[in-house]
Amino acid sequence: MALLLHNRIRVYRAEHRLSQSDLAAAIGVSRKTISTIEVGRFVPSTVIALKIAQYFDAAVEDIFSLPKKAH
Amino acid sequence: MKNENCAEKSDQICSRLAWIMLATGLLYGLKLITGWVTPDWQNTLQMIITIWGLVISLMIIWTLAPTFIKKIKFQTVEHPELQGYVTNILNRSLVISWGVTFVGMVMLHAIDTVLLSGSLSGAAFFDAMLALMTLSASVTFLYLTHSGYDQTQDEGWD
C-alpha cells in the first residue's frame, strides 16, 4: 500500500528512547494510533500531528512530509 | 501492567461495543431464522435467543458500568479519543455498514417480490435490517483493528 504521508516518528522515538506506549500516553492517544501512523496506515489529524511535533520540539514538516511524486 | 492511558480505555470500550454489535447481529440473525424452521427448532431457537439476549445485556453492563460508576463516584467524564485510529475505523465501519444494509435491503426486497411473492413480514425485514447493520459494522471494525494488521509491535528503547 502506498503511503499517503511519510513520517519520521520512529526515528524521533529512537532518538528520545521512547516506546510507542510512552509517546501515546504523553500526547493522549492510544498506542494503536501511534503504531498505525508510523506504518502509514492512518493519516493523523492536524491536532495529533501538532501534538507529536510539539512533544519532540520539532516542526511538523520535520516529522511529516508528503511522498515525492515519481516522474 | 495496568494501563492508565484514557485513550487506551476509550479504545477498549469501542472494541467491546463492536463485540456487542456482533452478538446483537447474531441474535437478530437467529430471530430471522426462527420463522423458517419447524416448531421444535423454533422452541430451541427461542430459548437460545432469550439466553443470548441476557448475555448481551450483561456485556453492555460490563462495558458501560465502569464509566458510569466512575462518573458518579469521581464526577469525572472520560472523553473518547475522537481523533484516534480506533474511532476513525469505527466511523468508517458505520459508513460501510449503512451501504451494506441499504444494498442488502434492496436485494431482500427484490428476492421477496420475485421469489417469495411478498410473503416476508415487516418484522422479518426489520430483523434482517438490524442483523445486516450490526454484523457488517462489527465485522468490518474487528477486521480492521485486529492485532497484527499492518501494525508494528511496541518496542522499548532501553
mmCIF file of C-alpha atoms in Angstrom:
data_model
loop_
_atom_site.group_PDB
_atom_site.id
_atom_site.type_symbol
_atom_site.label_atom_id
_atom_site.label_comp_id
_atom_site.label_asym_id
_atom_site.label_seq_id
_atom_site.Cartn_x
_atom_site.Cartn_y
_atom_site.Cartn_z
ATOM 1 C CA MET A 1 0.000 0.000 0.000
ATOM 2 C CA ALA A 2 1.383 3.419 -0.955
ATOM 3 C CA LEU A 3 1.988 5.725 1.961
ATOM 4 C CA LEU A 4 -0.157 8.841 1.950
ATOM 5 C CA LEU A 5 2.101 10.619 4.380
ATOM 6 C CA HIS A 6 5.718 9.921 5.203
ATOM 7 C CA ASN A 7 6.747 10.287 8.800
ATOM 8 C CA ARG A 8 9.861 10.057 10.931
ATOM 9 C CA ILE A 9 8.176 9.270 14.227
ATOM 10 C CA ARG A 10 10.162 6.076 14.643
ATOM 11 C CA VAL A 11 13.438 7.987 14.218
ATOM 12 C CA TYR A 12 12.400 10.631 16.732
ATOM 13 C CA ARG A 13 11.263 7.948 19.160
ATOM 14 C CA ALA A 14 14.598 6.214 18.873
ATOM 15 C CA GLU A 15 16.455 9.483 19.478
ATOM 16 C CA HIS A 16 14.352 10.151 22.581
ATOM 17 C CA ARG A 17 14.422 6.466 23.619
ATOM 18 C CA LEU A 18 10.649 6.323 23.778
ATOM 19 C CA SER A 19 8.342 3.375 23.207
ATOM 20 C CA GLN A 20 5.108 3.754 21.254
ATOM 21 C CA SER A 21 3.168 3.458 24.523
ATOM 22 C CA ASP A 22 5.214 6.238 26.141
ATOM 23 C CA LEU A 23 4.617 8.585 23.224
ATOM 24 C CA ALA A 24 0.933 7.660 23.092
ATOM 25 C CA ALA A 25 0.463 8.377 26.800
ATOM 26 C CA ALA A 26 2.382 11.645 26.505
ATOM 27 C CA ILE A 27 0.144 13.073 23.796
ATOM 28 C CA GLY A 28 -3.100 11.442 24.953
ATOM 29 C CA VAL A 29 -3.746 8.890 22.216
ATOM 30 C CA SER A 30 -3.691 5.113 22.169
ATOM 31 C CA ARG A 31 -0.662 3.003 21.205
ATOM 32 C CA LYS A 32 -2.586 1.711 18.219
ATOM 33 C CA THR A 33 -2.949 5.262 16.909
ATOM 34 C CA ILE A 34 0.824 5.829 17.088
ATOM 35 C CA SER A 35 1.526 2.414 15.601
ATOM 36 C CA THR A 36 -0.784 2.926 12.613
ATOM 37 C CA ILE A 37 0.546 6.447 11.981
ATOM 38 C CA GLU A 38 4.108 5.074 11.986
ATOM 39 C CA VAL A 39 3.383 2.422 9.370
ATOM 40 C CA GLY A 40 1.478 4.959 7.247
ATOM 41 C CA ARG A 41 -1.860 3.247 7.610
ATOM 42 C CA PHE A 42 -3.518 6.139 9.397
ATOM 43 C CA VAL A 43 -3.143 9.809 8.488
ATOM 44 C CA PRO A 44 -3.313 11.721 11.763
ATOM 45 C CA SER A 45 -5.455 14.776 12.330
ATOM 46 C CA THR A 46 -3.786 18.169 12.418
ATOM 47 C CA VAL A 47 -4.170 18.236 16.196
ATOM 48 C CA ILE A 48 -2.371 14.918 16.681
ATOM 49 C CA ALA A 49 0.380 15.907 14.211
ATOM 50 C CA LEU A 50 0.913 19.176 16.078
ATOM 51 C CA LYS A 51 0.961 17.400 19.445
ATOM 52 C CA ILE A 52 3.610 14.963 18.198
ATOM 53 C CA ALA A 53 5.707 17.806 16.781
ATOM 54 C CA GLN A 54 5.324 19.819 19.970
ATOM 55 C CA TYR A 55 6.330 16.847 22.093
ATOM 56 C CA PHE A 56 9.540 16.328 20.125
ATOM 57 C CA ASP A 57 10.106 20.093 19.953
ATOM 58 C CA ALA A 58 10.295 19.923 16.171
ATOM 59 C CA ALA A 59 8.428 21.405 13.226
ATOM 60 C CA VAL A 60 5.558 19.352 11.821
ATOM 61 C CA GLU A 61 7.342 19.332 8.437
ATOM 62 C CA ASP A 62 10.385 17.700 10.043
ATOM 63 C CA ILE A 63 8.276 14.765 11.167
ATOM 64 C CA PHE A 64 5.642 14.547 8.440
ATOM 65 C CA SER A 65 6.130 15.007 4.729
ATOM 66 C CA LEU A 66 4.266 14.249 1.532
ATOM 67 C CA PRO A 67 5.722 11.498 -0.666
ATOM 68 C CA LYS A 68 7.677 12.781 -3.646
ATOM 69 C CA LYS A 69 5.906 12.401 -6.977
ATOM 70 C CA ALA A 70 7.519 9.963 -9.402
ATOM 71 C CA HIS A 71 8.001 11.489 -12.868
ATOM 72 C CA MET B 1 0.859 -3.780 33.729
ATOM 73 C CA LYS B 2 -2.143 -1.585 34.421
ATOM 74 C CA ASN B 3 -2.543 0.983 31.685
ATOM 75 C CA GLU B 4 -3.807 4.354 32.910
ATOM 76 C CA ASN B 5 -3.942 5.939 29.447
ATOM 77 C CA CYS B 6 -7.547 7.167 28.965
ATOM 78 C CA ALA B 7 -7.244 6.766 25.188
ATOM 79 C CA GLU B 8 -6.498 3.048 25.638
ATOM 80 C CA LYS B 9 -9.622 2.674 27.786
ATOM 81 C CA SER B 10 -11.638 4.533 25.181
ATOM 82 C CA ASP B 11 -10.334 2.142 22.502
ATOM 83 C CA GLN B 12 -11.165 -0.799 24.726
ATOM 84 C CA ILE B 13 -14.767 0.434 25.102
ATOM 85 C CA CYS B 14 -15.054 0.813 21.293
ATOM 86 C CA SER B 15 -13.797 -2.773 20.824
ATOM 87 C CA ARG B 16 -16.237 -4.120 23.388
ATOM 88 C CA LEU B 17 -19.074 -2.226 21.693
ATOM 89 C CA ALA B 18 -18.086 -3.885 18.414
ATOM 90 C CA TRP B 19 -18.301 -7.335 20.052
ATOM 91 C CA ILE B 20 -21.721 -6.374 21.451
ATOM 92 C CA MET B 21 -22.819 -5.337 17.951
ATOM 93 C CA LEU B 22 -21.608 -8.700 16.613
ATOM 94 C CA ALA B 23 -23.563 -10.553 19.314
ATOM 95 C CA THR B 24 -26.650 -8.431 18.573
ATOM 96 C CA GLY B 25 -26.317 -9.151 14.864
ATOM 97 C CA LEU B 26 -26.184 -12.892 15.554
ATOM 98 C CA LEU B 27 -29.247 -12.543 17.795
ATOM 99 C CA TYR B 28 -31.268 -10.870 15.035
ATOM 100 C CA GLY B 29 -29.945 -13.444 12.554
ATOM 101 C CA LEU B 30 -31.291 -16.202 14.794
ATOM 102 C CA LYS B 31 -34.611 -14.359 15.123
ATOM 103 C CA LEU B 32 -34.803 -14.228 11.335
ATOM 104 C CA ILE B 33 -34.131 -17.963 11.023
ATOM 105 C CA THR B 34 -36.813 -18.763 13.631
ATOM 106 C CA GLY B 35 -39.572 -18.051 11.114
ATOM 107 C CA TRP B 36 -38.242 -20.677 8.692
ATOM 108 C CA VAL B 37 -37.763 -23.748 10.896
ATOM 109 C CA THR B 38 -40.017 -26.442 12.378
ATOM 110 C CA PRO B 39 -41.861 -25.714 15.677
ATOM 111 C CA ASP B 40 -39.450 -27.939 17.633
ATOM 112 C CA TRP B 41 -36.497 -25.954 16.402
ATOM 113 C CA GLN B 42 -38.431 -22.718 16.978
ATOM 114 C CA ASN B 43 -38.678 -23.517 20.715
ATOM 115 C CA THR B 44 -34.979 -24.316 20.909
ATOM 116 C CA LEU B 45 -34.026 -21.169 18.999
ATOM 117 C CA GLN B 46 -36.362 -19.078 21.170
ATOM 118 C CA MET B 47 -34.587 -20.363 24.271
ATOM 119 C CA ILE B 48 -31.173 -19.623 22.752
ATOM 120 C CA ILE B 49 -32.364 -16.106 21.806
ATOM 121 C CA THR B 50 -33.532 -15.411 25.375
ATOM 122 C CA ILE B 51 -30.226 -16.586 26.888
ATOM 123 C CA TRP B 52 -28.241 -14.754 24.203
ATOM 124 C CA GLY B 53 -30.219 -11.557 24.959
ATOM 125 C CA LEU B 54 -29.269 -11.867 28.636
ATOM 126 C CA VAL B 55 -25.620 -12.366 27.685
ATOM 127 C CA ILE B 56 -25.746 -9.208 25.541
ATOM 128 C CA SER B 57 -27.325 -7.255 28.421
ATOM 129 C CA LEU B 58 -24.500 -8.400 30.711
ATOM 130 C CA MET B 59 -21.926 -7.426 28.073
ATOM 131 C CA ILE B 60 -23.455 -3.929 27.850
ATOM 132 C CA ILE B 61 -23.377 -3.560 31.654
ATOM 133 C CA TRP B 62 -19.775 -4.868 31.761
ATOM 134 C CA THR B 63 -18.741 -2.349 29.096
ATOM 135 C CA LEU B 64 -20.554 0.764 30.240
ATOM 136 C CA ALA B 65 -20.973 0.314 34.005
ATOM 137 C CA PRO B 66 -17.353 1.201 34.952
ATOM 138 C CA THR B 67 -17.651 4.500 33.064
ATOM 139 C CA PHE B 68 -20.935 5.393 34.770
ATOM 140 C CA ILE B 69 -19.673 4.338 38.214
ATOM 141 C CA LYS B 70 -16.539 6.424 37.731
ATOM 142 C CA LYS B 71 -18.668 9.361 36.607
ATOM 143 C CA ILE B 72 -20.917 9.131 39.674
ATOM 144 C CA LYS B 73 -18.118 8.396 42.138
ATOM 145 C CA PHE B 74 -15.475 10.862 40.982
ATOM 146 C CA GLN B 75 -17.636 13.305 38.974
ATOM 147 C CA THR B 76 -15.289 12.875 36.029
ATOM 148 C CA VAL B 77 -16.028 12.026 32.432
ATOM 149 C CA GLU B 78 -13.639 10.056 30.230
ATOM 150 C CA HIS B 79 -13.657 11.759 26.879
ATOM 151 C CA PRO B 80 -13.318 9.368 23.953
ATOM 152 C CA GLU B 81 -10.280 9.700 21.753
ATOM 153 C CA LEU B 82 -12.197 11.340 18.923
ATOM 154 C CA GLN B 83 -9.276 11.675 16.507
ATOM 155 C CA GLY B 84 -7.593 8.353 17.100
ATOM 156 C CA TYR B 85 -7.292 5.356 14.817
ATOM 157 C CA VAL B 86 -9.958 3.221 16.504
ATOM 158 C CA THR B 87 -12.596 5.986 16.449
ATOM 159 C CA ASN B 88 -11.739 6.612 12.810
ATOM 160 C CA ILE B 89 -12.223 2.922 11.995
ATOM 161 C CA LEU B 90 -15.487 2.831 13.978
ATOM 162 C CA ASN B 91 -16.837 5.711 11.894
ATOM 163 C CA ARG B 92 -15.636 4.037 8.685
ATOM 164 C CA SER B 93 -17.257 0.751 9.722
ATOM 165 C CA LEU B 94 -20.571 2.509 10.341
ATOM 166 C CA VAL B 95 -20.405 4.124 6.896
ATOM 167 C CA ILE B 96 -19.698 0.740 5.255
ATOM 168 C CA SER B 97 -22.480 -0.800 7.316
ATOM 169 C CA TRP B 98 -25.014 1.755 6.030
ATOM 170 C CA GLY B 99 -24.062 0.905 2.449
ATOM 171 C CA VAL B 100 -24.195 -2.857 3.024
ATOM 172 C CA THR B 101 -27.549 -2.563 4.791
ATOM 173 C CA PHE B 102 -29.049 -0.432 2.028
ATOM 174 C CA VAL B 103 -27.896 -2.822 -0.719
ATOM 175 C CA GLY B 104 -28.925 -5.838 1.365
ATOM 176 C CA MET B 105 -32.412 -4.466 1.970
ATOM 177 C CA VAL B 106 -32.895 -3.700 -1.724
ATOM 178 C CA MET B 107 -31.778 -7.255 -2.603
ATOM 179 C CA LEU B 108 -34.001 -8.771 0.088
ATOM 180 C CA HIS B 109 -36.967 -6.784 -1.199
ATOM 181 C CA ALA B 110 -36.252 -7.961 -4.753
ATOM 182 C CA ILE B 111 -35.972 -11.607 -3.609
ATOM 183 C CA ASP B 112 -39.184 -11.242 -1.620
ATOM 184 C CA THR B 113 -41.032 -9.781 -4.589
ATOM 185 C CA VAL B 114 -39.717 -12.145 -7.284
ATOM 186 C CA LEU B 115 -39.170 -15.457 -5.461
ATOM 187 C CA LEU B 116 -41.312 -15.323 -2.320
ATOM 188 C CA SER B 117 -44.317 -13.427 -3.751
ATOM 189 C CA GLY B 118 -44.169 -10.827 -0.982
ATOM 190 C CA SER B 119 -44.569 -13.327 1.847
ATOM 191 C CA LEU B 120 -41.899 -11.783 4.097
ATOM 192 C CA SER B 121 -43.371 -9.904 7.048
ATOM 193 C CA GLY B 122 -42.373 -6.434 8.178
ATOM 194 C CA ALA B 123 -40.844 -7.972 11.317
ATOM 195 C CA ALA B 124 -38.614 -10.194 9.166
ATOM 196 C CA PHE B 125 -37.436 -7.143 7.204
ATOM 197 C CA PHE B 126 -36.731 -5.329 10.462
ATOM 198 C CA ASP B 127 -34.735 -8.273 11.871
ATOM 199 C CA ALA B 128 -32.806 -8.603 8.598
ATOM 200 C CA MET B 129 -32.008 -4.892 8.578
ATOM 201 C CA LEU B 130 -30.702 -4.904 12.165
ATOM 202 C CA ALA B 131 -28.750 -8.131 11.602
ATOM 203 C CA LEU B 132 -27.110 -6.750 8.443
ATOM 204 C CA MET B 133 -26.345 -3.396 10.020
ATOM 205 C CA THR B 134 -24.768 -4.705 13.226
ATOM 206 C CA LEU B 135 -22.956 -7.660 11.636
ATOM 207 C CA SER B 136 -21.399 -5.629 8.826
ATOM 208 C CA ALA B 137 -20.324 -2.812 11.164
ATOM 209 C CA SER B 138 -18.836 -5.128 13.779
ATOM 210 C CA VAL B 139 -17.075 -7.483 11.350
ATOM 211 C CA THR B 140 -15.547 -4.529 9.458
ATOM 212 C CA PHE B 141 -14.410 -2.908 12.691
ATOM 213 C CA LEU B 142 -12.951 -6.088 14.170
ATOM 214 C CA TYR B 143 -11.155 -6.952 10.923
ATOM 215 C CA LEU B 144 -9.590 -3.506 10.538
ATOM 216 C CA THR B 145 -8.496 -3.233 14.166
ATOM 217 C CA HIS B 146 -7.310 -6.755 14.892
ATOM 218 C CA SER B 147 -3.762 -7.029 16.208
ATOM 219 C CA GLY B 148 -1.054 -7.504 13.663
ATOM 220 C CA TYR B 149 -2.944 -5.909 10.806
ATOM 221 C CA ASP B 150 -0.359 -3.606 9.275
ATOM 222 C CA GLN B 151 0.996 -2.657 12.647
ATOM 223 C CA THR B 152 4.382 -2.746 14.249
ATOM 224 C CA GLN B 153 4.844 -4.064 17.741
ATOM 225 C CA ASP B 154 5.666 -1.726 20.545
ATOM 226 C CA GLU B 155 9.321 -1.855 21.438
ATOM 227 C CA GLY B 156 11.250 -0.286 24.240
ATOM 228 C CA TRP B 157 14.488 1.539 23.588
ATOM 229 C CA ASP B 158 16.187 0.699 26.855
#
